[in-house]
CSV table of C-alpha atoms and ligand atoms in Angstrom, one decimal:
chain,number,residue,atom,x,y,z
D,699,UNK,CA,-1.6,-9.3,-25.5
D,700,UNK,CA,-1.9,-11.7,-22.7
D,701,UNK,CA,1.1,-10.3,-20.9
D,702,UNK,CA,2.8,-12.4,-18.3
D,703,UNK,CA,1.6,-15.7,-19.9
D,704,UNK,CA,3.9,-16.1,-22.9
D,705,UNK,CA,6.7,-14.1,-21.4
D,706,UNK,CA,6.6,-15.8,-18.0
D,707,UNK,CA,8.1,-19.0,-19.5
D,708,UNK,CA,11.3,-17.1,-20.1
D,709,UNK,CA,11.6,-16.0,-16.5
D,710,UNK,CA,14.4,-18.3,-15.7
D,711,UNK,CA,16.5,-17.1,-18.6
D,712,UNK,CA,18.9,-14.3,-17.9
D,713,UNK,CA,19.2,-12.5,-21.2
D,714,UNK,CA,22.2,-10.3,-21.6
D,715,UNK,CA,21.7,-6.5,-21.7
D,716,UNK,CA,23.8,-3.5,-21.1
D,717,UNK,CA,23.3,-3.5,-17.4
D,718,UNK,CA,24.7,-7.0,-17.0
D,719,UNK,CA,21.6,-9.1,-16.9
D,720,UNK,CA,21.0,-9.2,-13.2
D,721,UNK,CA,19.6,-7.0,-10.5
D,722,UNK,CA,21.7,-5.8,-7.5
D,723,UNK,CA,21.0,-9.1,-5.7
D,724,UNK,CA,21.2,-11.5,-8.6
D,725,UNK,CA,17.7,-11.8,-10.1
D,726,UNK,CA,17.6,-12.0,-13.8
D,727,UNK,CA,16.6,-8.9,-15.7
D,728,UNK,CA,15.0,-9.5,-19.0
D,729,UNK,CA,15.4,-7.0,-21.8
D,730,UNK,CA,12.4,-6.9,-24.2
D,731,UNK,CA,12.7,-4.8,-27.4
D,732,UNK,CA,9.7,-2.8,-28.6
D,733,UNK,CA,7.4,-4.3,-26.0
D,734,UNK,CA,3.8,-4.2,-27.4
D,735,UNK,CA,5.0,-2.1,-30.3
D,736,UNK,CA,6.6,0.5,-28.0
D,737,UNK,CA,9.8,2.5,-28.7
D,738,UNK,CA,13.2,1.2,-27.5
D,739,UNK,CA,13.1,-1.6,-24.9
D,740,UNK,CA,11.9,-2.4,-21.4
D,741,UNK,CA,13.7,-4.2,-18.6
D,742,UNK,CA,11.7,-6.7,-16.5
D,743,UNK,CA,12.9,-8.0,-13.2
D,744,UNK,CA,10.5,-10.8,-12.1
D,745,UNK,CA,10.1,-11.0,-8.4
D,746,UNK,CA,8.1,-14.2,-8.5
D,747,UNK,CA,8.8,-17.2,-10.8
D,748,UNK,CA,6.1,-19.2,-12.4
D,749,UNK,CA,6.0,-21.8,-9.6
D,750,UNK,CA,5.5,-19.0,-7.1
D,751,UNK,CA,2.9,-17.3,-9.2
D,752,UNK,CA,1.1,-20.7,-8.9
D,753,UNK,CA,-1.4,-20.0,-11.7
D,754,UNK,CA,-3.1,-17.4,-9.5
D,755,UNK,CA,-1.1,-14.3,-10.6
D,756,UNK,CA,0.2,-13.5,-14.1
D,757,UNK,CA,3.1,-11.3,-13.2
D,758,UNK,CA,4.7,-9.6,-10.3
D,759,UNK,CA,7.7,-7.6,-11.5
D,760,UNK,CA,9.8,-4.4,-11.4
D,761,UNK,CA,9.8,-2.8,-14.8
D,762,UNK,CA,12.2,-0.1,-16.0
D,763,UNK,CA,11.7,2.2,-18.9
D,764,UNK,CA,14.8,4.1,-19.8
D,765,UNK,CA,14.5,7.7,-21.1
D,766,UNK,CA,12.9,7.7,-24.5
D,767,UNK,CA,11.4,4.2,-24.2
D,768,UNK,CA,7.8,3.4,-24.2
D,769,UNK,CA,5.6,0.3,-23.4
D,770,UNK,CA,3.2,0.2,-26.2
D,771,UNK,CA,-0.6,0.2,-25.8
D,772,UNK,CA,-2.0,-3.3,-25.3
D,773,UNK,CA,-5.0,-5.0,-23.9
D,774,UNK,CA,-5.7,-7.4,-21.0
D,775,UNK,CA,-8.4,-10.1,-21.2
D,776,UNK,CA,-9.2,-12.3,-18.3
D,777,UNK,CA,-6.9,-10.4,-16.0
D,778,UNK,CA,-6.2,-6.9,-14.6
D,779,UNK,CA,-2.9,-5.1,-14.3
D,780,UNK,CA,-1.8,-2.6,-11.7
D,781,UNK,CA,1.3,-0.4,-12.0
D,782,UNK,CA,2.8,1.3,-9.0
D,783,UNK,CA,5.3,3.9,-10.1
D,784,UNK,CA,8.5,3.9,-8.1
D,785,UNK,CA,10.5,6.6,-9.9
D,786,UNK,CA,10.5,8.9,-12.8
D,787,UNK,CA,7.7,10.4,-14.8
D,788,UNK,CA,5.7,9.6,-17.9
D,789,UNK,CA,2.4,9.5,-19.7
D,790,UNK,CA,0.0,6.7,-19.0
D,791,UNK,CA,-2.5,5.6,-21.7
D,792,UNK,CA,-5.7,4.5,-20.0
D,793,UNK,CA,-8.0,3.2,-22.7
D,794,UNK,CA,-8.8,6.3,-24.7
D,795,UNK,CA,-7.4,8.8,-22.2
D,796,UNK,CA,-3.8,9.8,-21.5
D,797,UNK,CA,-2.4,11.6,-18.5
D,798,UNK,CA,0.9,12.3,-16.8
D,799,UNK,CA,2.1,10.0,-14.0
D,800,UNK,CA,5.0,10.1,-11.6
D,801,UNK,CA,6.5,8.2,-8.7
D,802,UNK,CA,3.8,7.2,-6.1
D,803,UNK,CA,1.0,7.0,-8.6
D,804,UNK,CA,-1.0,3.8,-9.1
D,805,UNK,CA,-2.7,2.9,-12.4
D,806,UNK,CA,-5.2,0.1,-12.9
D,807,UNK,CA,-6.1,-1.6,-16.2
D,808,UNK,CA,-9.4,-3.4,-15.8
D,809,UNK,CA,-10.2,-6.7,-17.4
D,810,UNK,CA,-11.0,-6.0,-21.1
D,811,UNK,CA,-9.1,-2.6,-21.0
D,812,UNK,CA,-6.0,-1.3,-22.7
D,813,UNK,CA,-3.0,0.6,-21.4
D,814,UNK,CA,0.5,1.7,-22.2
D,815,UNK,CA,3.2,3.9,-20.6
D,816,UNK,CA,5.7,6.3,-22.1
D,817,UNK,CA,8.8,7.6,-20.3
D,818,UNK,CA,8.7,11.3,-21.0
D,819,UNK,CA,11.4,12.3,-18.5
D,820,UNK,CA,15.2,12.3,-18.6
D,821,UNK,CA,15.5,9.7,-15.9
D,822,UNK,CA,14.5,6.0,-15.6
D,823,UNK,CA,10.8,5.4,-15.1
D,824,UNK,CA,10.5,2.4,-12.8
D,825,UNK,CA,7.3,0.7,-11.6
D,826,UNK,CA,6.0,-2.5,-10.1
D,827,UNK,CA,3.6,-4.4,-12.4
D,828,UNK,CA,1.1,-6.8,-11.0
D,829,UNK,CA,-1.2,-9.0,-13.2
D,830,UNK,CA,-4.0,-10.7,-11.4
D,831,UNK,CA,-5.9,-13.4,-13.2
D,832,UNK,CA,-9.6,-14.0,-13.2
P,1727,MN,MN1,-0.2,-4.6,-19.4
């Protein structure tokens, strides 16, 4: 899926979810159910809006996977995606390999690659997601 393109249009909409729909300083937090066929839901806090992304960047956001939730495996074409894990632990699916990841780790999905992430811990797994176009 071309993440960040279709979903970016909703960035100004604060969807309700159980954490109140905003971050600690008021940014909208979007709840997406079964993201890319994953289990449960993800929470996306977009740090740049579409105007600020300026067509150069697909997404710059903090993403939260609550315990038991996964972000399903999906591909990127014409863009790359980097995750920087802020907290928690999980299993990252990197094309046909899977390996454990934890806070401080960086993952990189190349143009044409696939990736996914499972929260396998009992705490929130949070990470920064950056999609660079081109
Ligand atoms: Mn992705």
